[in-house]
Each structure stands twice: as structure tokens, then as C-alpha cells.
mmCIF file of C-alpha atoms in Angstrom:
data_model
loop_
_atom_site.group_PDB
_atom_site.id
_atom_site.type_symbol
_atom_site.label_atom_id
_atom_site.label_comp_id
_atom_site.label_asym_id
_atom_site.label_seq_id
_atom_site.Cartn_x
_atom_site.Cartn_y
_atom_site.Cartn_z
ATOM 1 C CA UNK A 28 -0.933 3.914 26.461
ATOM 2 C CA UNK A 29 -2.422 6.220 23.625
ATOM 3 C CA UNK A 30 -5.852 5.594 22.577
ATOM 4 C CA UNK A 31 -6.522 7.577 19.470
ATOM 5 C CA UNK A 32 -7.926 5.832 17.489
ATOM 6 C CA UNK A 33 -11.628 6.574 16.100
ATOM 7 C CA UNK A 34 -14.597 4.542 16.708
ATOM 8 C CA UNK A 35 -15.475 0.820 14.516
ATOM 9 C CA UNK A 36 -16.423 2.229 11.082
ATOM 10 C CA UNK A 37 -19.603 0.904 9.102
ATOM 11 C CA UNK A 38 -19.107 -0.148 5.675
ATOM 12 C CA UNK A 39 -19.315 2.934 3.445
ATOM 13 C CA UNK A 40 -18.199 4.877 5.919
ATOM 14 C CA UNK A 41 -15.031 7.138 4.447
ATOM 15 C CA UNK A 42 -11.932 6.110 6.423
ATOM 16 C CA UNK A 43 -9.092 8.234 7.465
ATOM 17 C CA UNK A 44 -5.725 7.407 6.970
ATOM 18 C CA UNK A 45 -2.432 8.040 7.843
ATOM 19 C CA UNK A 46 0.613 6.092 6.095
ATOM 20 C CA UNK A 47 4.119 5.692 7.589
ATOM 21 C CA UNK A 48 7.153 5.780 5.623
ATOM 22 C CA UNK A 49 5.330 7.745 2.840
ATOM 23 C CA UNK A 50 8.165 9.591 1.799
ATOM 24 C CA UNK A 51 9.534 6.193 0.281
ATOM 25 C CA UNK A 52 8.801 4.464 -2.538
ATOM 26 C CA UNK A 53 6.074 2.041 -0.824
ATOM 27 C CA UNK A 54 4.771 5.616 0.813
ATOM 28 C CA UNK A 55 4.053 6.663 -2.434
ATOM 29 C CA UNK A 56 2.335 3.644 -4.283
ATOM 30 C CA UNK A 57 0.184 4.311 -1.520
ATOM 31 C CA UNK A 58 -0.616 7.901 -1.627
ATOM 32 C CA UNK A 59 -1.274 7.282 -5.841
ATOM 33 C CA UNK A 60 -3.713 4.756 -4.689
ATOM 34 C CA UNK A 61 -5.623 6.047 -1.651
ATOM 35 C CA UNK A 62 -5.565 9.186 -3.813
ATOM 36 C CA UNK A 63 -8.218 7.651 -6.059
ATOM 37 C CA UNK A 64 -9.292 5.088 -3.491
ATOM 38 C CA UNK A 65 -13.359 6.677 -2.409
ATOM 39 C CA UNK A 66 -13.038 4.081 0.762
ATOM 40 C CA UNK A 67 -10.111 6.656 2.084
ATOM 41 C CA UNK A 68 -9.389 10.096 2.649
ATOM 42 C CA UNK A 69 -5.811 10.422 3.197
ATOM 43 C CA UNK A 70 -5.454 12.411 7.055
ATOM 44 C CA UNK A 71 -2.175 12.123 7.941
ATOM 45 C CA UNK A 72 1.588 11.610 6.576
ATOM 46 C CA UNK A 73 4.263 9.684 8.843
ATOM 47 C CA UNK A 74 8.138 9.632 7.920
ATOM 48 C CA UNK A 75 11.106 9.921 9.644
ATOM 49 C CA UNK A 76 12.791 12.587 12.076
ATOM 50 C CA UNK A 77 14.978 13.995 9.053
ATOM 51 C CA UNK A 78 11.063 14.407 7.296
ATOM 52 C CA UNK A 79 9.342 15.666 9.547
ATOM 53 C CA UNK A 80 8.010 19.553 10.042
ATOM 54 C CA UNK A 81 8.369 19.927 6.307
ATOM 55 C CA UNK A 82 6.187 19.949 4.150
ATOM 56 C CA UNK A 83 5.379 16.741 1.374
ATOM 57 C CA UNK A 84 6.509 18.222 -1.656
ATOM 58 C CA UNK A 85 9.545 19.226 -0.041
ATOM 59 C CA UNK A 86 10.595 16.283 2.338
ATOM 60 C CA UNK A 87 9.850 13.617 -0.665
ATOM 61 C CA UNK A 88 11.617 12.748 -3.484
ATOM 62 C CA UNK A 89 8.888 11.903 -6.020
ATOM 63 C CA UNK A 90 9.610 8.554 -8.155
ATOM 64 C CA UNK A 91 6.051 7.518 -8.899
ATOM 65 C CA UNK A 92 4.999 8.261 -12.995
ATOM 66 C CA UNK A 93 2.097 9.656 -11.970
ATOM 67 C CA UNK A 94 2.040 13.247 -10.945
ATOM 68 C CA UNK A 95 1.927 14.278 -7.106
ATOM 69 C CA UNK A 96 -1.353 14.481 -5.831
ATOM 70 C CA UNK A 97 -2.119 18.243 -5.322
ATOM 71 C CA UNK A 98 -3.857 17.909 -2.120
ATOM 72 C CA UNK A 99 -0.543 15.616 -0.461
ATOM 73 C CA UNK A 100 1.504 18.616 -1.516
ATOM 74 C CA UNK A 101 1.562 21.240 1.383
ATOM 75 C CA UNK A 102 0.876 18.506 3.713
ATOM 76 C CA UNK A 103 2.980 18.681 6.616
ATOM 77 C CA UNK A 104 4.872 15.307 7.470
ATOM 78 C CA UNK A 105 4.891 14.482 10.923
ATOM 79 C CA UNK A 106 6.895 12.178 13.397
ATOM 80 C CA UNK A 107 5.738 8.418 13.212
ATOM 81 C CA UNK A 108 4.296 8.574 16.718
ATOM 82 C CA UNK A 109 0.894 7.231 17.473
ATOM 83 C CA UNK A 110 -0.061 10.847 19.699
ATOM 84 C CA UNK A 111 0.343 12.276 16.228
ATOM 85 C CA UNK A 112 -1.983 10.479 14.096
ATOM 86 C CA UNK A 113 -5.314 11.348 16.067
ATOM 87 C CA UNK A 114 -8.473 10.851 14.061
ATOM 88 C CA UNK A 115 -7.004 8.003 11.768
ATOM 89 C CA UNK A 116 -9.416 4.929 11.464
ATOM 90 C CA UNK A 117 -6.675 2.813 9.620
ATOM 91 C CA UNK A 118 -2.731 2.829 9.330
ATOM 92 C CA UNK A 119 -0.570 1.951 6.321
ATOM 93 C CA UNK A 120 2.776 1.177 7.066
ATOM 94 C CA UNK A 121 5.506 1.421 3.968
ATOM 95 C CA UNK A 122 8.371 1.418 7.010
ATOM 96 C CA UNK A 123 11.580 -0.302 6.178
ATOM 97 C CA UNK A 124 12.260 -3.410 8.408
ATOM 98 C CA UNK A 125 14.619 -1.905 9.993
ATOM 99 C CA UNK A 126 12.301 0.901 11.778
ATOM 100 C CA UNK A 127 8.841 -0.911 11.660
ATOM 101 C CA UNK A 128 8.528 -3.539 14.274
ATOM 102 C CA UNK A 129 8.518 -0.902 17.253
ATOM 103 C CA UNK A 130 6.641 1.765 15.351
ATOM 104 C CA UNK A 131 4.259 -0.776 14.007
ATOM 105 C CA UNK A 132 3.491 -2.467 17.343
ATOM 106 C CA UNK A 133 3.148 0.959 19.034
ATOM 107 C CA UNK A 134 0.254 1.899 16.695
ATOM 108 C CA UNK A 135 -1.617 -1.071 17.387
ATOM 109 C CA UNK A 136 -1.245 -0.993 21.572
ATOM 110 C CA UNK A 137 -2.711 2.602 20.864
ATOM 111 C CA UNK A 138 -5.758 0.852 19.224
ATOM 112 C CA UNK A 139 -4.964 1.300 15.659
ATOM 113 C CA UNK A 140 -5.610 -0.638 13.009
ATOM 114 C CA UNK A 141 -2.174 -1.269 10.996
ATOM 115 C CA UNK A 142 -2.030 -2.699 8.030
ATOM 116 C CA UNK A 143 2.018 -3.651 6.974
ATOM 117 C CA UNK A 144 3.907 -4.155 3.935
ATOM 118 C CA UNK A 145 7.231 -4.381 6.242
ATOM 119 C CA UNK A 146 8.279 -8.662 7.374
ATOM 120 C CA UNK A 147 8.626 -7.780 10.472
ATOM 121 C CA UNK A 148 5.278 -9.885 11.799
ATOM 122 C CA UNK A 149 4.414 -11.616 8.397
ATOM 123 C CA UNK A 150 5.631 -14.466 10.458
ATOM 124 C CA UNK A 151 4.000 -14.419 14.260
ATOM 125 C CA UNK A 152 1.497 -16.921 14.465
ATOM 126 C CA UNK A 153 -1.551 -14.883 15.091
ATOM 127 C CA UNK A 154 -0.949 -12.279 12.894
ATOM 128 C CA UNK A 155 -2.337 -12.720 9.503
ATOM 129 C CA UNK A 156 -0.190 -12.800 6.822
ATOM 130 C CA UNK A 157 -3.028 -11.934 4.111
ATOM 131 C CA UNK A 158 -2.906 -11.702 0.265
ATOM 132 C CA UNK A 159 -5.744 -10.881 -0.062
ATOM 133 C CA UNK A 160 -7.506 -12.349 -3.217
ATOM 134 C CA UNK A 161 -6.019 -15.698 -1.326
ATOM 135 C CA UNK A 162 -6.816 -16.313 2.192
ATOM 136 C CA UNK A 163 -8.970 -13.807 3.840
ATOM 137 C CA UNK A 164 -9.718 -16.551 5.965
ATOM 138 C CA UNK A 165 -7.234 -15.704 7.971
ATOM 139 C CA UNK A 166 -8.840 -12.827 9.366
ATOM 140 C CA UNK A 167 -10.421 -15.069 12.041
ATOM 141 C CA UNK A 168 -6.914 -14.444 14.152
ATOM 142 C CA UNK A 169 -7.572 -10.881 14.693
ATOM 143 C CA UNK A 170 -9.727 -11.715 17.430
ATOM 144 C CA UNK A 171 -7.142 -13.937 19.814
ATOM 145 C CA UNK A 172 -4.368 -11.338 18.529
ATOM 146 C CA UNK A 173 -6.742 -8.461 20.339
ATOM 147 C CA UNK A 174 -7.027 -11.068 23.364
ATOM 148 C CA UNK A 175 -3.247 -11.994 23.691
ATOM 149 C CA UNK A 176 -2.130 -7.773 23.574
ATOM 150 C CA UNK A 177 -5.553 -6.932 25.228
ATOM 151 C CA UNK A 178 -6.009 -4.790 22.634
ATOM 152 C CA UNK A 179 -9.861 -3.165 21.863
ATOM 153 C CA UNK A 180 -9.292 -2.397 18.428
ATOM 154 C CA UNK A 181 -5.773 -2.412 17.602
ATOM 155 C CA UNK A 182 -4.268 -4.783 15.426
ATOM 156 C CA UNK A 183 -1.817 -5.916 12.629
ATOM 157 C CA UNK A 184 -2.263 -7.704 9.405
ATOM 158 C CA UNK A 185 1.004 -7.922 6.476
ATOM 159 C CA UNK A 186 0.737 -8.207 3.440
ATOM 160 C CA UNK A 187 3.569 -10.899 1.963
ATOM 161 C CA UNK A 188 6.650 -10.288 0.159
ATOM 162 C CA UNK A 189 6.568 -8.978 -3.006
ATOM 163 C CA UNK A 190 7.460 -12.249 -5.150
ATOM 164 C CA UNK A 191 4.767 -14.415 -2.716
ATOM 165 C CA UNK A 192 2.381 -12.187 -3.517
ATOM 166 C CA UNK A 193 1.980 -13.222 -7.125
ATOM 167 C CA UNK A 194 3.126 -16.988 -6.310
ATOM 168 C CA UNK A 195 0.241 -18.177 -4.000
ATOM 169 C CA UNK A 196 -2.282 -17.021 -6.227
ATOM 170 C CA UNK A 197 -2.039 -19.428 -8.841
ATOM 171 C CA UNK A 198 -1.168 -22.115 -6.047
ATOM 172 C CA UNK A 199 -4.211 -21.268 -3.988
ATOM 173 C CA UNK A 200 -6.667 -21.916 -7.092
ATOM 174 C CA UNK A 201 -4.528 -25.117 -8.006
ATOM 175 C CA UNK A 202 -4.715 -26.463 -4.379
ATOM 176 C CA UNK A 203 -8.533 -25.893 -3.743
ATOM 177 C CA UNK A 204 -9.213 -27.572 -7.145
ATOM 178 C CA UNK A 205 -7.367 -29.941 -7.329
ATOM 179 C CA UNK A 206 -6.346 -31.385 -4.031
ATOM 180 C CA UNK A 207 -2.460 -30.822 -2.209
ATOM 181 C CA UNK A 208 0.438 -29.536 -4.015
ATOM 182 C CA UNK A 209 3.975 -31.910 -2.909
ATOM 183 C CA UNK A 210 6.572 -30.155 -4.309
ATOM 184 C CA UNK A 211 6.816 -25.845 -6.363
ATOM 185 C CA UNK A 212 9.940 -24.321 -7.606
ATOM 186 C CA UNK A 213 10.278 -20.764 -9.051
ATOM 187 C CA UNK A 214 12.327 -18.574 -10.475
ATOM 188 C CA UNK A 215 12.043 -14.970 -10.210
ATOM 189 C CA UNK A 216 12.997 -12.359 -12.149
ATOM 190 C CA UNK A 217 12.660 -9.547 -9.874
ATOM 191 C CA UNK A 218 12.140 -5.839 -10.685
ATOM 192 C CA UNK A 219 14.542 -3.095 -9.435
ATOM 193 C CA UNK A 220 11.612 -1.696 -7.996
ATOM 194 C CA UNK A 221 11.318 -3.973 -5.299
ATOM 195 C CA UNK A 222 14.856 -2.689 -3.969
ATOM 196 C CA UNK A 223 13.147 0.695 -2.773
ATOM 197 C CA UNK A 224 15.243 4.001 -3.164
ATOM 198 C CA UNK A 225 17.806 4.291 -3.711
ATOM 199 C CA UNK A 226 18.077 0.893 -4.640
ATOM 200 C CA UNK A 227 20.463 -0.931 -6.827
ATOM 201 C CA UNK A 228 23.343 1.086 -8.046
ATOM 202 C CA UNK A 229 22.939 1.224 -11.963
ATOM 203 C CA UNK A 230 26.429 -0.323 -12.546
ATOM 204 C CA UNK A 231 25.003 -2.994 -10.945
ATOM 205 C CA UNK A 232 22.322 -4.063 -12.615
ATOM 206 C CA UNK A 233 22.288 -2.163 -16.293
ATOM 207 C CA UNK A 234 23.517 -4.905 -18.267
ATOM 208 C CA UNK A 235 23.497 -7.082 -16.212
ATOM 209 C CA UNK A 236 21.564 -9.683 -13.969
ATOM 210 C CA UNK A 237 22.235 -10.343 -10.478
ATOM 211 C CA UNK A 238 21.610 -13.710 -9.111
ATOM 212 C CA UNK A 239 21.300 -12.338 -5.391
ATOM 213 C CA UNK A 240 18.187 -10.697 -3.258
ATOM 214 C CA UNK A 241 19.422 -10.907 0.461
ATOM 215 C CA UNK A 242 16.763 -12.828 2.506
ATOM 216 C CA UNK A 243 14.309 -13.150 -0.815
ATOM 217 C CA UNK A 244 14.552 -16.682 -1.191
ATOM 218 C CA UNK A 245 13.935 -18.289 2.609
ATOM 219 C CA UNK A 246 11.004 -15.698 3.142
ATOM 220 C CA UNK A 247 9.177 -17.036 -0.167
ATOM 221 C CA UNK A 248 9.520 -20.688 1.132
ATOM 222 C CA UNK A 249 8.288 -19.514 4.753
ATOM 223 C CA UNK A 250 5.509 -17.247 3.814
ATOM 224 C CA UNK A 251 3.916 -19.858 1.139
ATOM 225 C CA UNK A 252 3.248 -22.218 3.562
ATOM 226 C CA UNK A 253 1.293 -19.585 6.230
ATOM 227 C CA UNK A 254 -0.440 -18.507 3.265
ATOM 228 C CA UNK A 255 -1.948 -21.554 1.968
ATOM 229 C CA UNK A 256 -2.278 -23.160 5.528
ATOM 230 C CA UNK A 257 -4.917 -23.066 7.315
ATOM 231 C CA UNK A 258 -5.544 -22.067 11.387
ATOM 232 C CA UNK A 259 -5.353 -24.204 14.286
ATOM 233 C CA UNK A 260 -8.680 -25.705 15.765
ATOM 234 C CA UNK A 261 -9.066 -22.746 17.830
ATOM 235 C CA UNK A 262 -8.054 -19.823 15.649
ATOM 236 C CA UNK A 263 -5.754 -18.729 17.655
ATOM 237 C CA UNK A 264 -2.632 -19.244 15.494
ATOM 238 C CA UNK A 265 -1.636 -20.431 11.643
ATOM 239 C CA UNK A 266 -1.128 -23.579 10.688
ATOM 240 C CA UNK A 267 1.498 -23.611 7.890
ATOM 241 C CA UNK A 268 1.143 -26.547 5.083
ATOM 242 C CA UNK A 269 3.542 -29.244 6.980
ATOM 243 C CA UNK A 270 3.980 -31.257 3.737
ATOM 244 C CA UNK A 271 4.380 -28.966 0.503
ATOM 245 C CA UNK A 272 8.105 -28.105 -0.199
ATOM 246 C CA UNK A 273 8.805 -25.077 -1.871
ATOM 247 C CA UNK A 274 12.388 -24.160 -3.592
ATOM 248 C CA UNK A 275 12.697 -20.140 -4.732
ATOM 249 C CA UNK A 276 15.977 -18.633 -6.659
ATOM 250 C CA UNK A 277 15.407 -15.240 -6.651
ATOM 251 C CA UNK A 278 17.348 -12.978 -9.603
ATOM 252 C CA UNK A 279 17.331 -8.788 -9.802
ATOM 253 C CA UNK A 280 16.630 -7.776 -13.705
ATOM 254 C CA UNK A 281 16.737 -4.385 -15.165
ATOM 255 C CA UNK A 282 12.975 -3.414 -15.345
ATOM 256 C CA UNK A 283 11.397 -0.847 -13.257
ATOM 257 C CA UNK A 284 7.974 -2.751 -12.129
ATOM 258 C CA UNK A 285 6.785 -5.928 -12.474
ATOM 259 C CA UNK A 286 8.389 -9.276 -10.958
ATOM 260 C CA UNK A 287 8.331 -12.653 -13.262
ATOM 261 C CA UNK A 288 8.295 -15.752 -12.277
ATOM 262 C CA UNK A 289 8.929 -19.412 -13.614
ATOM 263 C CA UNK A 290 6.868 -21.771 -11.154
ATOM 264 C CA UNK A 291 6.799 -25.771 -11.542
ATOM 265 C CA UNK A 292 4.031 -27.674 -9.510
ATOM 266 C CA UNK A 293 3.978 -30.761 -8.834
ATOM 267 C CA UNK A 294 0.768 -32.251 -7.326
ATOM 268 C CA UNK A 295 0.104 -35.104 -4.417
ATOM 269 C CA UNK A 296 -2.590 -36.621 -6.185
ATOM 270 C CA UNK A 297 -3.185 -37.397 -9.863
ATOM 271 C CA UNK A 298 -2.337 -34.508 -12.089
ATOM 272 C CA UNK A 299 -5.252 -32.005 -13.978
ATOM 273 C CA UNK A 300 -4.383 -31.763 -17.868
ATOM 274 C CA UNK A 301 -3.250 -28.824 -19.118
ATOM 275 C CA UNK A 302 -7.228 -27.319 -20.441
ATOM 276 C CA UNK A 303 -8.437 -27.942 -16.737
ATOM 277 C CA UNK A 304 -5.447 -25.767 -15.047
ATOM 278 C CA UNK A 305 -6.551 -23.269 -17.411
ATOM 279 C CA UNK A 306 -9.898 -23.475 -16.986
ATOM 280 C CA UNK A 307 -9.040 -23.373 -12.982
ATOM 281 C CA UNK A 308 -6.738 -20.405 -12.905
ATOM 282 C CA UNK A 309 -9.005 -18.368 -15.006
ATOM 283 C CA UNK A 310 -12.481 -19.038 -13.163
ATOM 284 C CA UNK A 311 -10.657 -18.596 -9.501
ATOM 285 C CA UNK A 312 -12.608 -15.928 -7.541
ATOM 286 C CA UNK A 313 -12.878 -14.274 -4.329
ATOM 287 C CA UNK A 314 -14.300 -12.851 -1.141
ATOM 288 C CA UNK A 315 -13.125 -9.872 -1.601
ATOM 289 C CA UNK A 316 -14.789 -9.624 -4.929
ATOM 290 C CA UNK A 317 -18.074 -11.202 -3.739
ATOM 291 C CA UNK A 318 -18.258 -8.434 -1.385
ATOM 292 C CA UNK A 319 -17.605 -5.713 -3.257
ATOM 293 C CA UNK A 320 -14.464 -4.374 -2.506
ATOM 294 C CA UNK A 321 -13.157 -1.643 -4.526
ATOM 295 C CA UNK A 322 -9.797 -2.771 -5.310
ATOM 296 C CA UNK A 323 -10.778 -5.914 -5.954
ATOM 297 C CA UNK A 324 -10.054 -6.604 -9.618
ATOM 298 C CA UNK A 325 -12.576 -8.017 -11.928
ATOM 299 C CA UNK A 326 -10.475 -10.761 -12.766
ATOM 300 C CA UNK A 327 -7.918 -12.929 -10.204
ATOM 301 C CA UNK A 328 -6.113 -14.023 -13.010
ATOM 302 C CA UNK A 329 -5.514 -12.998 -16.316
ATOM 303 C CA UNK A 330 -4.383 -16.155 -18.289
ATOM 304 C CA UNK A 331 -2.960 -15.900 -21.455
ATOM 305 C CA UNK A 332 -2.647 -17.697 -24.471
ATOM 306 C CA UNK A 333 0.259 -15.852 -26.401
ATOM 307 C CA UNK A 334 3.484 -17.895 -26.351
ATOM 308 C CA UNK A 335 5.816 -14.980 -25.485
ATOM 309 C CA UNK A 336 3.296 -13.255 -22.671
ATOM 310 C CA UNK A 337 3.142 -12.707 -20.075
ATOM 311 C CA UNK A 338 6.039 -9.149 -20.212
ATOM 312 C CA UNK A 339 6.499 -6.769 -17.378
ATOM 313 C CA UNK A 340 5.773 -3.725 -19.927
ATOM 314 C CA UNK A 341 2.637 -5.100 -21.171
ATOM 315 C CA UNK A 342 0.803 -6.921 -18.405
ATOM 316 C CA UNK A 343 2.026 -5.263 -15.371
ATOM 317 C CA UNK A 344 -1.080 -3.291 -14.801
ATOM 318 C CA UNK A 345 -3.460 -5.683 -15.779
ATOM 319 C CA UNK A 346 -6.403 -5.346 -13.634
ATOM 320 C CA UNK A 347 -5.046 -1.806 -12.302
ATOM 321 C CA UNK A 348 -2.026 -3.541 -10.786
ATOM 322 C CA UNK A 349 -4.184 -5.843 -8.519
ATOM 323 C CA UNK A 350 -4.364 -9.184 -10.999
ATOM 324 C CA UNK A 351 -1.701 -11.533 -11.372
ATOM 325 C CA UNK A 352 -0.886 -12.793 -15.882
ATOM 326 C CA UNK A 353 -0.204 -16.499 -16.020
ATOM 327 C CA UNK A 354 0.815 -17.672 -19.041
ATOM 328 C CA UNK A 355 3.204 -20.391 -20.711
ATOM 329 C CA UNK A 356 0.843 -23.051 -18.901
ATOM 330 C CA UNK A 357 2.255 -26.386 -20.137
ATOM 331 C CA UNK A 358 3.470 -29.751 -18.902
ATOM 332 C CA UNK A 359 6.732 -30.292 -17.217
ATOM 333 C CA UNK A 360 8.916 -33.330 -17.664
ATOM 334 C CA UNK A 361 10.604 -33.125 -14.339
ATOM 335 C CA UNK A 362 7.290 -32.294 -12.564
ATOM 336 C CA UNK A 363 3.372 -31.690 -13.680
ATOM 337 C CA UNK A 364 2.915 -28.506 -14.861
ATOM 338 C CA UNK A 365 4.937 -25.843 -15.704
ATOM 339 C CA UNK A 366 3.767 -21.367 -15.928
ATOM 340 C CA UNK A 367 5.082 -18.029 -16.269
ATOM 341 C CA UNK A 368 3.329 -15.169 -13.966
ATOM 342 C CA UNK A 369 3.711 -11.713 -13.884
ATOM 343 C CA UNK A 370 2.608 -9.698 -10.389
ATOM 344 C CA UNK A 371 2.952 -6.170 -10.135
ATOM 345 C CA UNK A 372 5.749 -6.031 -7.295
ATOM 346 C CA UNK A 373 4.360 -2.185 -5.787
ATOM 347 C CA UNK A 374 0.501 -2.862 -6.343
ATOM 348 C CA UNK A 375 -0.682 -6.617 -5.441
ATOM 349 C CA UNK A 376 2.967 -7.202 -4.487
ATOM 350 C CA UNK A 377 2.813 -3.991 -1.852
ATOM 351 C CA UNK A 378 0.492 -1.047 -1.306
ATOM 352 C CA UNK A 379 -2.187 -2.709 -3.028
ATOM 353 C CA UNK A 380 -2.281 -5.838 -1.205
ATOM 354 C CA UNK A 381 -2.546 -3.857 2.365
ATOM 355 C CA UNK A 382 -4.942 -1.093 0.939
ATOM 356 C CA UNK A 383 -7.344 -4.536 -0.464
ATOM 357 C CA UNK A 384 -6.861 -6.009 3.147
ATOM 358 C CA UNK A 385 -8.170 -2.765 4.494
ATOM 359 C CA UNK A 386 -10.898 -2.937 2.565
ATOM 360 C CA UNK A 387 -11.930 -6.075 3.543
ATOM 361 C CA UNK A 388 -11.761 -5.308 7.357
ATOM 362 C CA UNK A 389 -14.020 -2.276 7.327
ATOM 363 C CA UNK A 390 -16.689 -4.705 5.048
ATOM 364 C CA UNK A 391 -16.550 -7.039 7.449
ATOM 365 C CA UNK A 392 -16.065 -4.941 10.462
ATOM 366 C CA UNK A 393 -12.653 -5.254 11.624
ATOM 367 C CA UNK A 394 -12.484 -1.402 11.663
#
């Protein structure tokens, strides 16, 4: 077994990190990030064999708007191997599924601390699955995941899908206000983004909406109920909501970032009005916040009272990427109330989310 990686960190400590996949698209919302992220110093740059030995500038295909980072540019990518990322404190994986789950769990049994945007162990019972302006409670499993791989330091937490991410927000402040939710359905409107690159061919979807996300819709309806669960009585694994059903259609629409979504809630107990959901979503805080993380954004959720908000092209970035827009908060015939959100699918909804998590570990001494 490797052991590479660096001793626990204190607080304001600047962390290295390495980032696999980071030739893709994930790769790259993180290197924009961590580029501007004080917390980080970007050490080293994983991709695969066809990537590796050349330099960044040459082995990536740059899609972000932003411009390259200057100092990524000569870097030399190197083979996603945990002998190769000596020195990292923290890892940030943008793998595709298809790769991640050995790479991943090879990191962590060489004592790394791996924070994943890939589903490959969103769903294992001691790993947390952590958005994490939600349920940084969930933390508390890194301990028995350490004791079941014997692991020192090494561990995994995931961020959630892309769609969940912006979902459990608003349900997390509902439930903790106003008691259990029974019964959500959304809609999503899904930006190409989210596809990666290549992604969807533009014959596809220009002009066109496609009803269709392969595995979208059965990993929203899992991944809610981890999230808003709680842990068993001796932290050692989740505890997924047993009673709240959950029903997701998930759509692809032409626009680059931003996913929307169409949720309706209906409650177990006695419904809030309309002014106190409001009121709810728009005071929801926390931890991360409290304890000053950087990422953190100033406000949860942006709620807004325009009819015809929230838009991908205007409230995508609202709280540098890292808040989630509700708006179109009225009641629902069918159900109890009825809202429109707006998540940024590559920030909260990806590299964000992990980069947040990461954050929150070295406060509280994870790393």
C-alpha cells in the first residue's frame, strides 16, 4: 500500500491538491475554482494514459469561458496513480464513472483524502453523500469508514448528482421547519453541460428537447433520501428517509449551464402558507457558513419575487455559482406548494460542491 499522503492539516493551513480527470469538463470547473480558491494551491494534475507526459495546455481541450490559468499551463499531466501524487493533502476527482471507482478507492487505501463528483460511492452506506450547505452532518461516518478499510487518513466523500444538488436544498430548509415532507415531484430542465464533452450531438438537442438522461431520474429519487436522512444510532451508516416518496422526469434543454427545476411538495403535517415558505427558504443557513468557509455563499438561497425568474442566463451565478434561485413559490392544487429553482449544474451541482466539502473537512479536521 502507498502512503503519500501529507500530515492532518490545521485550519488555515494552504492545502495541496491534485485533481483527477482535469482534462474534462468537471477537471476544469475545478482548476477555475481552486485557481482563485486561497484554501488550495493546485500541486498536481491527474488524467488519463492518452494525457499523460504532456503538458496542460496541450493535453486539454479548454471549454471553460474563463481563460486558462497561466500557472496550470506548462503543467505536466501525470498518470492517475496514487505513487504520483506525493505531497497532496486533498484529492478532487472529476473521473467519469466509468474509470473512478478503482482509481478513487486506490487514493483513499493510500491515505488520501478524496473528495468525488463521480456516483460511483454516492450510494455505500458509510460514505457521505454531502451537499454541503445541507447535511454536513454526515461527516460523522468518516470515522467508521476509516475503521471498516483501516484506513489512517484516507477517505471518500461525493458530492450528489447534479440535479440533487439544487433539489435538497430547498427540501432540507422545508423539512427542518416545518416537520416531514410525504410526497416531491420535479421536473428538470437540464443543461447540456451536465453531459460533459463531448456531450450531446448538436442535432440532437438544437431545437429541440430531449425527454431522456440515462440513469438521471432513479439516482435523484435514491440520493434525496441519503441526503435528507439521517445516520444510524451508531454512525456507522446512513439512514435514508423510509417514508418521503420522490418522483423526478428529467429533460436535456439547449442551454450551456444552469439546470431548472419544477418541484411540488407536499407535506406530512399541516401545510406553511405561502409568506412562511418564503420567509423559510430565504433565512435557511449553514455550518459551513457559520464557520467560515470560503466558498460558502452569503446567501443559501436566493428567493425571488419576479414572476418569470428564476433563468439560467441570469441567475446561474448567483452567489458565485454556490447558491441555489427559488422562485415561482405558490400553492399547488394537486399538492401544497409549488417552486421553480435554478442550481448551477458545474459549481454547487459539481466542482463546487466537493471543493465546499473540502473546506469543511480541513475546518473541522478531517484533513
Amino acid at each position: 500500500m502507498v502512503s503519500s499522503a501529507s500530515s492532518p492539516s490545521s485550519p488555515d493551513r494552504v492545502l495541496n491538491a491534485g485533481i483527477l480527470g482535469a482534462t474534462g469538463t468537471v477537471g476544469q470547473r475545478f482548476i477555475v475554482l481552486l485557481a482563485q480558491n486561497p484554501m488550495f494551491r493546485i500541486h498536481s494534475l491527474g488524467a488519463s494514459e492518452r494525457s499523460s507526459g504532456r503538458q496542460y495546455s496541450q493535453a486539454a481541450k479548454w471549454k471553460m469561458s474563463e481563460l486558462m490559468p497561466q500557472e496550470i499551463r506548462d503543467v505536466v499531466v501525470k498518470p492517475c496513480d496514487p505513487t504520483h501524487f506525493e505531497g497532496c493533502d486533498v484529492i478532487f476527482s472529476g473521473l467519469d464513472a466509468s474509470v473512478a471507482g478503482d482509481i478513487e478507492k486506490a487514493f483513499m487505501e493510500a491515505d488520501f483524502a478524496v473528495f468525488s463528483n463521480a456516483k460511483n460511492y454516492r450510494m455505500v452506506s458509510n460514505v457521505p453523500l454531502c451537499v454541503p450547505v445541507v447535511n454536513t452532518d454526515h461527516y460523522s461516518l468518516i470515522a467508521a469508514q476509516r475503521a471498516h478499510y483501516g484506513m489512517k487518513k484516507g477517505f471518500i466523500v461525493t458530492n450528489s448528482n447534479c440535479s440533487t444538488s439544487g433539489l435538497v436544498v430547498p427540501l432540507k430548509a422545508l423539512q427542518d421547519s416545518f416537520g416531514p415532507l410525504k410526497r416531491v415531484i420535479v421536473t428538470t430542465l437540464q443543461a447540456i453541460s451536465g453531459a460533459g464533452y463531448p456531450g450531446v450531438a448538436s442535432l440532437d438537442i438544437l431545437d429541440n428537447i430531449v425527454p431522456l438522461i440515462s440513469g438521471e431520474e432513479p439516482k435523484m429519487e435514491a440520493e434525496v433520501l441519503k441526503i435528507l436522512g439521517g445516520l444510524n444510532d451508531s454512525a456507522t451508516a446512513c439512514a435514508p428517509l423510509p417514508d418521503l416518496k420522490v418522483s423526478a422526469t428529467c429533460n436535456r434543454v439547449p442551454v450551456v449551464d444552469g439546470h431548472t427545476e419544477c418541484v411540488n411538495v407536499e407535506f406530512s403535517g399541516t401545510p406553511p402558507s405561502i409568506d412562511d415558505v418564503k420567509k423559510c427558504l430565504r433565512e435557511f443557513t449553514c455550518e459551513a457558513q457559520a464557520i467560515g468557509c470560503y466558498s460558502a455563499p452569503k446567501q443559501v438561497m436566493v428567493v425571488t419575487e419576479e414572476e418569470d425568474r428564476p433563468q439560467p442566463r441570469l441567475d446561474r451565478n448567483a452567489g458565485e455559482g454556490m447558491a441555489v434561485t427559488v422562485g415561482r413559490i405558490r400553492e399547488c392544487p394537486a399538492f401544497h406548494v409549488r417552486f421553480t429553482l435554478l442550481v448551477h449544474n458545474t459549481v454547487l451541482g459539481a466542482a463546487g460542491a466537493s471543493i465546499l466539502n473540502a473546506e469543511y473537512a480541513a475546518k473541522k479536521g478531517f484533513i
